[in-house]
Coordinates of C-alpha atoms in Angstrom, one line a residue:
M1 CA 30.2 23.8 -12.2
T2 CA 30.2 22.1 -8.8
R3 CA 29.5 25.4 -7.0
L4 CA 26.6 26.1 -9.4
T5 CA 25.1 22.7 -8.8
D6 CA 25.4 23.1 -5.0
R7 CA 23.7 26.5 -5.2
L8 CA 20.9 25.2 -7.3
T9 CA 20.4 22.3 -5.0
A10 CA 20.3 24.6 -2.0
E11 CA 17.7 26.8 -3.7
L12 CA 15.5 23.8 -4.6
R13 CA 15.7 22.6 -1.0
A14 CA 14.8 26.0 0.3
A15 CA 11.8 26.2 -2.1
A16 CA 10.7 22.7 -0.9
V17 CA 10.2 23.9 2.6
M18 CA 8.6 27.3 1.7
P19 CA 4.9 27.6 2.5
T20 CA 2.6 26.6 -0.3
P21 CA 1.3 29.6 -2.4
E22 CA -2.4 30.4 -1.8
W23 CA -3.5 29.1 -5.3
S24 CA -7.2 28.6 -5.8
G25 CA -9.7 27.9 -8.6
R26 CA -13.4 27.3 -9.2
V27 CA -15.3 24.1 -9.6
Q28 CA -16.3 23.5 -13.3
R29 CA -17.5 19.9 -13.2
Y30 CA -18.4 17.4 -10.4
D31 CA -19.9 13.9 -10.7
G32 CA -19.9 13.0 -7.0
L33 CA -16.4 11.5 -7.1
I34 CA -14.2 13.3 -9.6
L35 CA -14.1 17.1 -9.6
E36 CA -12.7 19.4 -12.2
C37 CA -11.6 23.0 -11.4
A38 CA -9.8 25.8 -13.2
G39 CA -6.2 25.0 -13.4
F40 CA -3.6 26.3 -11.0
P41 CA 0.0 25.0 -10.4
A42 CA -0.3 21.8 -8.4
P43 CA 1.4 18.4 -9.0
P44 CA -0.5 15.1 -8.5
G45 CA -0.8 14.3 -4.8
S46 CA -1.4 17.9 -3.8
Q47 CA -4.0 18.4 -1.1
C48 CA -6.9 20.9 -1.5
R49 CA -10.0 22.0 0.3
I50 CA -13.3 22.6 -1.5
D51 CA -16.2 24.7 -0.2
T52 CA -19.6 23.1 0.2
S53 CA -23.1 24.5 0.1
D54 CA -23.6 23.9 3.8
G55 CA -20.7 26.2 4.7
D56 CA -18.2 23.4 5.4
T57 CA -15.2 22.2 3.4
V58 CA -14.1 18.8 2.1
A59 CA -10.6 17.5 1.3
G60 CA -9.5 16.4 -2.2
E61 CA -6.4 15.3 -3.9
V62 CA -5.1 16.3 -7.3
V63 CA -4.9 13.1 -9.4
G64 CA -4.4 14.4 -12.9
F65 CA -5.2 17.1 -15.5
S66 CA -7.6 17.4 -18.4
Q67 CA -7.6 20.2 -21.0
G68 CA -5.9 22.7 -18.7
R69 CA -8.0 21.8 -15.7
N70 CA -7.1 20.0 -12.5
L71 CA -8.8 16.7 -11.7
L72 CA -9.4 16.1 -8.0
F73 CA -10.5 12.9 -6.2
L74 CA -12.5 13.7 -3.1
D75 CA -11.9 12.2 0.3
Q76 CA -15.6 12.3 0.9
P77 CA -17.5 11.2 -2.2
G78 CA -21.0 12.8 -2.7
A79 CA -20.2 16.0 -0.9
R80 CA -22.6 18.9 -1.3
I81 CA -20.5 20.9 -3.8
V82 CA -22.0 23.4 -6.3
A83 CA -20.6 24.8 -9.6
G84 CA -18.2 27.7 -9.0
A85 CA -17.3 26.6 -5.5
E86 CA -13.8 27.6 -4.5
V87 CA -10.9 25.1 -4.5
R88 CA -7.9 26.1 -2.4
L89 CA -4.5 24.5 -2.5
V90 CA -3.4 23.4 1.0
S91 CA -0.1 21.6 0.4
D92 CA 1.8 19.7 -2.3
G93 CA 1.3 16.4 -0.3
G94 CA 4.9 15.3 -0.9
D95 CA 6.1 14.9 2.6
V96 CA 4.7 13.5 5.8
P97 CA 5.7 14.4 9.4
V98 CA 7.6 11.6 11.2
G99 CA 9.4 11.2 14.5
P100 CA 9.8 9.0 17.6
G101 CA 6.4 10.2 18.8
L102 CA 4.7 7.9 16.3
L103 CA 5.5 4.8 18.4
G104 CA 2.6 3.7 20.6
R105 CA 0.1 5.6 18.5
V106 CA -2.8 4.9 16.1
L107 CA -3.1 7.3 13.2
D108 CA -5.4 7.7 10.1
A109 CA -4.3 8.3 6.5
D110 CA -3.6 12.0 7.1
G111 CA -1.6 11.3 10.3
S112 CA -4.3 12.5 12.7
P113 CA -4.6 10.5 15.9
L114 CA -7.4 7.9 16.2
D115 CA -6.5 7.1 19.9
D116 CA -8.0 10.3 21.5
L117 CA -4.4 11.5 22.4
P118 CA -2.7 14.8 21.5
P119 CA -0.9 14.9 18.1
P120 CA 2.3 13.0 18.2
F121 CA 5.8 14.6 18.3
T122 CA 7.0 14.5 14.7
P123 CA 9.9 17.0 14.2
D124 CA 11.1 15.3 10.9
R125 CA 9.8 15.0 7.4
W126 CA 9.8 12.0 5.0
P127 CA 8.7 11.7 1.4
L128 CA 5.3 10.1 1.2
A129 CA 6.4 8.2 -2.0
G130 CA 9.7 7.2 -0.4
R131 CA 13.3 7.7 -1.6
T132 CA 14.9 5.8 -4.4
M133 CA 17.9 3.7 -3.4
N134 CA 20.7 2.2 -5.6
P135 CA 20.0 -1.5 -5.5
L136 CA 23.7 -2.4 -5.6
K137 CA 24.3 -0.4 -2.4
R138 CA 21.6 -2.1 -0.3
T139 CA 22.9 -4.4 2.4
P140 CA 22.4 -8.1 1.9
V141 CA 19.7 -10.2 3.7
D142 CA 21.9 -12.5 5.7
T143 CA 20.5 -12.6 9.3
A144 CA 17.4 -14.3 10.5
L145 CA 14.6 -12.4 12.2
D146 CA 12.7 -14.0 15.0
V147 CA 9.0 -13.4 14.4
G148 CA 7.9 -15.4 17.4
V149 CA 5.9 -18.0 15.4
R150 CA 7.4 -21.5 15.6
A151 CA 6.3 -22.8 12.1
I152 CA 7.9 -19.8 10.4
N153 CA 11.0 -19.7 12.5
A154 CA 11.6 -23.4 12.0
A155 CA 10.4 -24.3 8.5
L156 CA 10.2 -20.9 6.7
T157 CA 12.8 -18.8 8.3
V158 CA 12.6 -15.1 7.5
G159 CA 15.6 -12.8 7.1
R160 CA 16.0 -9.2 8.1
G161 CA 14.9 -7.2 5.1
Q162 CA 12.9 -10.0 3.4
R163 CA 9.4 -9.3 2.0
V164 CA 6.8 -12.0 2.4
G165 CA 3.2 -12.4 1.2
I166 CA 0.6 -14.1 3.4
I167 CA -1.8 -15.6 0.9
A168 CA -5.2 -16.6 2.4
G169 CA -8.9 -16.9 1.8
S170 CA -11.4 -15.7 4.4
G171 CA -11.6 -17.2 7.8
V172 CA -8.3 -19.2 7.9
G173 CA -6.5 -17.2 10.7
K174 CA -4.8 -14.5 8.8
S175 CA -5.6 -11.8 11.4
V176 CA -4.5 -14.0 14.3
L177 CA -1.2 -14.8 12.6
I178 CA -0.3 -11.1 12.2
E179 CA -1.3 -10.4 15.8
M180 CA 1.1 -13.1 16.9
M181 CA 4.0 -11.7 14.9
T182 CA 3.2 -8.2 16.2
R183 CA 3.3 -9.3 19.8
N184 CA 6.2 -11.7 19.6
T185 CA 8.8 -10.4 17.1
T186 CA 12.2 -9.2 18.2
A187 CA 12.2 -6.2 15.7
D188 CA 13.0 -2.8 17.2
V189 CA 10.0 -1.1 15.6
I190 CA 6.7 -2.5 14.3
V191 CA 4.5 -0.6 11.8
V192 CA 1.1 -2.0 10.9
G193 CA -1.0 -0.7 8.1
L194 CA -4.7 -1.8 8.4
I195 CA -5.9 -0.8 5.0
G196 CA -9.5 -1.4 3.8
E197 CA -10.4 -3.7 6.7
R198 CA -13.7 -3.7 8.6
A199 CA -13.9 -1.1 11.4
R200 CA -14.7 -3.8 13.9
E201 CA -11.5 -5.7 13.0
V202 CA -9.5 -2.5 13.3
G203 CA -10.8 -1.9 16.8
A204 CA -10.3 -5.5 17.9
F205 CA -6.7 -5.6 16.5
V206 CA -5.7 -2.4 18.3
S207 CA -7.2 -3.6 21.6
H208 CA -5.3 -6.9 21.3
V209 CA -1.8 -5.6 20.4
M210 CA -1.6 -2.1 22.0
T211 CA -0.8 -3.7 25.4
G212 CA 2.4 -4.6 27.2
E213 CA 5.9 -4.2 26.0
A214 CA 5.0 -4.4 22.2
A215 CA 2.9 -1.2 22.4
A216 CA 5.9 1.0 23.0
R217 CA 7.5 0.0 19.7
L218 CA 4.3 -0.1 17.6
C219 CA 2.8 2.4 15.2
I220 CA -0.6 1.6 13.5
V221 CA -2.0 3.4 10.5
A222 CA -5.7 2.5 10.1
V223 CA -7.9 3.3 7.2
P224 CA -11.2 1.3 7.3
A225 CA -13.1 0.0 4.3
D226 CA -15.7 2.8 4.3
R227 CA -13.0 5.5 3.6
S228 CA -12.4 6.8 0.1
P229 CA -10.0 4.9 -2.1
L230 CA -7.5 7.7 -2.1
L231 CA -7.4 7.7 1.7
R232 CA -6.7 3.9 1.6
L233 CA -3.9 4.5 -0.9
R234 CA -2.5 7.3 1.2
G235 CA -2.6 5.1 4.4
A236 CA -0.6 2.4 2.7
Q237 CA 2.0 5.0 1.6
R238 CA 2.1 6.6 5.0
A239 CA 2.7 3.3 6.8
T240 CA 5.5 2.5 4.4
A241 CA 7.0 6.0 4.8
V242 CA 7.0 5.6 8.6
A243 CA 8.8 2.3 8.3
E244 CA 11.4 3.9 5.9
Y245 CA 12.0 6.7 8.4
F246 CA 12.8 4.3 11.2
R247 CA 15.0 2.1 8.9
A248 CA 17.0 5.2 8.1
Q249 CA 17.5 5.6 11.9
G250 CA 19.3 2.2 12.0
K251 CA 16.3 0.3 13.3
Q252 CA 15.2 -3.2 12.5
V253 CA 11.6 -2.6 11.3
L254 CA 8.7 -5.1 10.9
L255 CA 6.1 -3.8 8.5
I256 CA 2.8 -5.5 8.2
M257 CA 0.3 -4.4 5.5
D258 CA -3.2 -5.8 5.9
S259 CA -4.1 -6.0 3.1
L260 CA -2.3 -5.5 -0.2
T261 CA -5.4 -6.6 -2.0
R262 CA -7.5 -3.8 -0.5
V263 CA -4.8 -1.4 -1.6
A264 CA -5.0 -2.8 -5.1
H265 CA -8.8 -2.4 -5.0
A266 CA -8.5 1.2 -4.0
K267 CA -6.1 1.9 -6.9
R268 CA -8.5 0.1 -9.2
E269 CA -11.4 2.4 -8.1
V270 CA -9.3 5.5 -8.8
G271 CA -8.0 4.2 -12.1
L272 CA -11.5 3.3 -13.4
A273 CA -12.9 6.7 -12.2
L274 CA -10.2 8.4 -14.3
G275 CA -11.1 6.4 -17.4
E276 CA -8.4 3.8 -17.4
Q277 CA -9.2 0.7 -19.4
P278 CA -9.7 -2.5 -17.2
T279 CA -7.6 -5.6 -18.0
A280 CA -7.5 -8.9 -16.0
K281 CA -10.4 -9.0 -13.5
G282 CA -11.1 -5.4 -14.0
Y283 CA -7.7 -4.1 -12.8
P284 CA -6.3 -1.2 -14.9
P285 CA -2.6 -0.9 -15.8
S286 CA -1.9 1.5 -12.9
V287 CA -2.5 -1.3 -10.4
V288 CA 0.1 -3.5 -12.1
S289 CA 2.7 -0.7 -11.8
M290 CA 1.7 0.3 -8.3
I291 CA 2.3 -3.1 -6.7
P292 CA 6.1 -3.3 -7.4
Q293 CA 6.5 0.4 -6.6
L294 CA 5.1 -0.2 -3.1
L295 CA 6.7 -3.5 -2.4
E296 CA 10.2 -2.4 -3.5
R297 CA 10.2 0.3 -0.8
A298 CA 10.6 -2.3 1.9
G299 CA 13.8 -4.4 2.3
P300 CA 17.3 -3.7 3.6
G301 CA 18.6 -0.2 3.7
L302 CA 22.0 1.3 2.9
P303 CA 25.1 0.6 5.0
G304 CA 24.6 2.0 8.4
E305 CA 20.8 1.8 8.2
G306 CA 18.5 -0.9 9.4
A307 CA 16.1 -3.1 7.3
I308 CA 12.4 -3.4 6.7
T309 CA 11.1 -6.9 7.0
A310 CA 7.6 -6.8 5.4
F311 CA 4.6 -9.0 5.5
Y312 CA 1.8 -8.3 3.1
T313 CA -1.5 -10.1 3.4
I314 CA -3.1 -11.0 0.1
L315 CA -6.7 -12.2 -0.2
A316 CA -7.3 -15.2 -2.4
D317 CA -11.0 -14.9 -3.2
G318 CA -12.5 -18.3 -3.2
D319 CA -9.0 -19.7 -2.3
D320 CA -7.9 -18.8 -5.8
T321 CA -4.2 -18.3 -5.7
N322 CA -4.0 -17.3 -9.4
D323 CA -5.7 -13.9 -8.8
P324 CA -3.8 -11.1 -10.7
V325 CA -2.8 -9.4 -7.4
V326 CA -1.6 -12.7 -6.0
D327 CA 0.5 -13.4 -9.1
G328 CA 1.9 -9.9 -9.4
A329 CA 2.9 -9.8 -5.7
R330 CA 4.3 -13.3 -5.7
A331 CA 6.7 -12.4 -8.6
I332 CA 8.1 -9.4 -6.6
L333 CA 8.2 -10.8 -3.0
D334 CA 11.0 -12.9 -1.5
G335 CA 8.6 -15.6 -0.4
H336 CA 5.0 -16.4 0.6
L337 CA 3.1 -18.2 3.2
V338 CA -0.1 -19.9 2.0
L339 CA -2.7 -20.5 4.7
S340 CA -4.6 -23.7 4.2
R341 CA -8.3 -24.0 4.8
K342 CA -7.9 -27.8 5.1
Q343 CA -5.4 -27.4 8.0
A344 CA -7.7 -24.8 9.6
Q345 CA -10.6 -27.3 9.5
M346 CA -8.3 -29.8 11.2
G347 CA -7.7 -27.3 14.0
L348 CA -4.0 -26.9 13.1
Y349 CA -3.3 -23.2 13.7
P350 CA -1.5 -21.2 12.5
A351 CA -2.7 -22.9 9.3
I352 CA 0.5 -22.5 7.3
D353 CA 0.7 -24.9 4.4
I354 CA 4.4 -25.8 4.6
P355 CA 4.7 -27.5 1.2
Q356 CA 3.1 -24.7 -0.7
S357 CA 4.9 -21.9 1.2
V358 CA 8.5 -20.8 0.5
S359 CA 11.1 -18.5 2.0
R360 CA 13.5 -17.6 -0.8
V361 CA 16.2 -16.3 1.6
M362 CA 16.1 -19.1 4.2
N363 CA 19.1 -20.9 2.8
D364 CA 21.1 -17.6 3.3
V365 CA 20.2 -17.1 6.9
V366 CA 20.3 -20.6 8.5
D367 CA 23.0 -23.2 8.9
R368 CA 23.2 -26.5 7.0
D369 CA 21.6 -28.7 9.8
H370 CA 18.6 -26.3 9.9
R371 CA 18.1 -26.4 6.1
E372 CA 18.2 -30.2 6.0
A373 CA 15.8 -30.6 8.9
A374 CA 13.4 -28.1 7.3
R375 CA 13.6 -30.0 4.0
K376 CA 12.7 -33.3 5.7
L377 CA 9.8 -31.6 7.5
R378 CA 8.4 -30.3 4.2
A379 CA 8.6 -33.7 2.7
C380 CA 6.9 -35.4 5.6
V381 CA 4.0 -32.9 5.7
A382 CA 3.5 -33.2 1.9
D383 CA 3.5 -37.0 2.1
Y384 CA 1.0 -37.0 5.0
M385 CA -1.4 -34.4 3.6
D386 CA -1.4 -35.8 0.1
N387 CA -2.4 -39.3 1.4
R388 CA -4.5 -38.4 4.3
D389 CA -7.8 -39.1 2.6
L390 CA -6.5 -42.4 1.3
M391 CA -5.4 -43.4 4.9
L392 CA -8.8 -42.4 6.3
M393 CA -10.5 -44.7 3.8
G394 CA -8.3 -47.6 4.8
G395 CA -6.6 -47.7 1.4
Y396 CA -3.0 -47.7 2.7
S397 CA -1.1 -50.4 4.5
A398 CA 2.2 -49.8 6.4
G399 CA 5.3 -50.8 4.5
Q400 CA 4.1 -49.7 1.0
D401 CA 6.0 -46.4 1.1
A402 CA 8.9 -45.7 3.5
G403 CA 8.5 -41.9 3.2
L404 CA 4.8 -42.1 4.1
D405 CA 5.5 -44.5 6.9
A406 CA 8.0 -42.0 8.4
A407 CA 5.5 -39.2 8.0
I408 CA 2.8 -41.1 9.8
A409 CA 5.1 -42.0 12.7
L410 CA 6.2 -38.4 13.0
W411 CA 2.8 -36.7 12.5
P412 CA 2.0 -36.3 16.2
G413 CA 5.4 -34.6 16.7
I414 CA 4.9 -32.5 13.6
T415 CA 1.5 -31.2 14.8
R416 CA 3.0 -30.3 18.1
L417 CA 5.7 -28.4 16.3
L418 CA 3.4 -26.5 13.9
R419 CA 0.5 -25.9 16.3
Q420 CA 0.8 -22.7 18.5
D421 CA -1.6 -20.9 20.7
E422 CA -2.1 -17.3 19.7
H423 CA -0.8 -16.1 23.1
E424 CA 2.3 -18.4 23.1
Q425 CA 5.7 -17.1 22.1
A426 CA 8.2 -19.3 20.3
G427 CA 11.7 -17.9 20.0
F428 CA 14.0 -18.7 17.0
A429 CA 16.6 -20.7 18.9
E430 CA 13.8 -22.8 20.6
S431 CA 12.0 -23.4 17.3
R432 CA 15.2 -24.5 15.7
E433 CA 16.1 -27.0 18.4
Q434 CA 12.6 -28.5 18.4
L435 CA 12.8 -29.0 14.6
L436 CA 16.3 -30.6 14.8
E437 CA 15.2 -32.9 17.6
L438 CA 12.0 -34.0 15.7
M439 CA 13.7 -34.5 12.3
G440 CA 16.6 -36.3 14.0
D441 CA 14.2 -39.0 14.9
A442 CA 13.4 -39.4 11.2
G443 CA 16.9 -40.6 10.6

């Protein structure tokens, strides 16, 4: 039985690397976004090319089936396609090329260079949808990761393999914060997925971070907002697949996805186009299942492998932190950082709301003195911010509350600890010492 199993496994592997058969069909229905063609053997995710009336071709992806026909979602909606146009299968879309040549490069959703350089050296392959791991065999999260941001290192310490959400409205410093982490982290490899962002922001981010020492360990997958929803989804999966590949090589990987909300929006567009019924705020059920599938791919690897420490930015429209995407992600992630508009208006950047933020693994990766000092800092910030308006109106007198008196006395030191220029680097050991020194003054 063992020999038979081994032989079948070898045959399946051999079939997986064989060239894709030249299957083709003809367009039977097209509504500008979804295309139906005569059925041919192709699993969901397969890549196809469709002839257009102007003699060119457009790309499409098989997303489902209907009455024996293949349903394709086009990468270029509104293409000039006529009835009977030929649809050719290009690949099954299951694997993506990966390799050390990805570092220092900027790619699109299909892995093509955006930096005007030759195609990267990618001798290996990795499943676009990732590989399932036994959760009991994953290594524990027990070591701190230096992200180079003092407020996080000191008060919300992140562990290697932790997954964290950055919950923010518009204009409160989200992009600057991820730029700081990209430049200053001690991770071996940094993978950034810019999904659904404005093209101007993509160009600005690349120009800011693709310099100096960090560029040699950085890979960026960029899919701007004007690309099709399937390309945005594929970009998020490709960025995660690249991070998984380097984790399997034993590297400590920092994965930054900006933003998870845009990925959810892309999945919503696809789901509604396929006829799924909308639920809360118009999100179909496929979005609810997609979020944990994507997030669970990050985290620690198996023994002998590295870990993926992941940050996912989540947009809180109108500063509403009860959005379905926010709630769904927060339930899966190992912590979240809430960016405060009030602190941003005070000029306290990065505007991380310490009392509302949490790192669920901090207690496992720091010592007792660090934990106690962080707890005191959280209490002081909460006391001060909750009573700030009352103090400005003159409604508080010293001596009425010992905790608030301590917070007021320490506030200048707290602001110096939490405030950090975007080009300043703050190491973990330095951040810890500053926190212990400040909170030691609190008694």
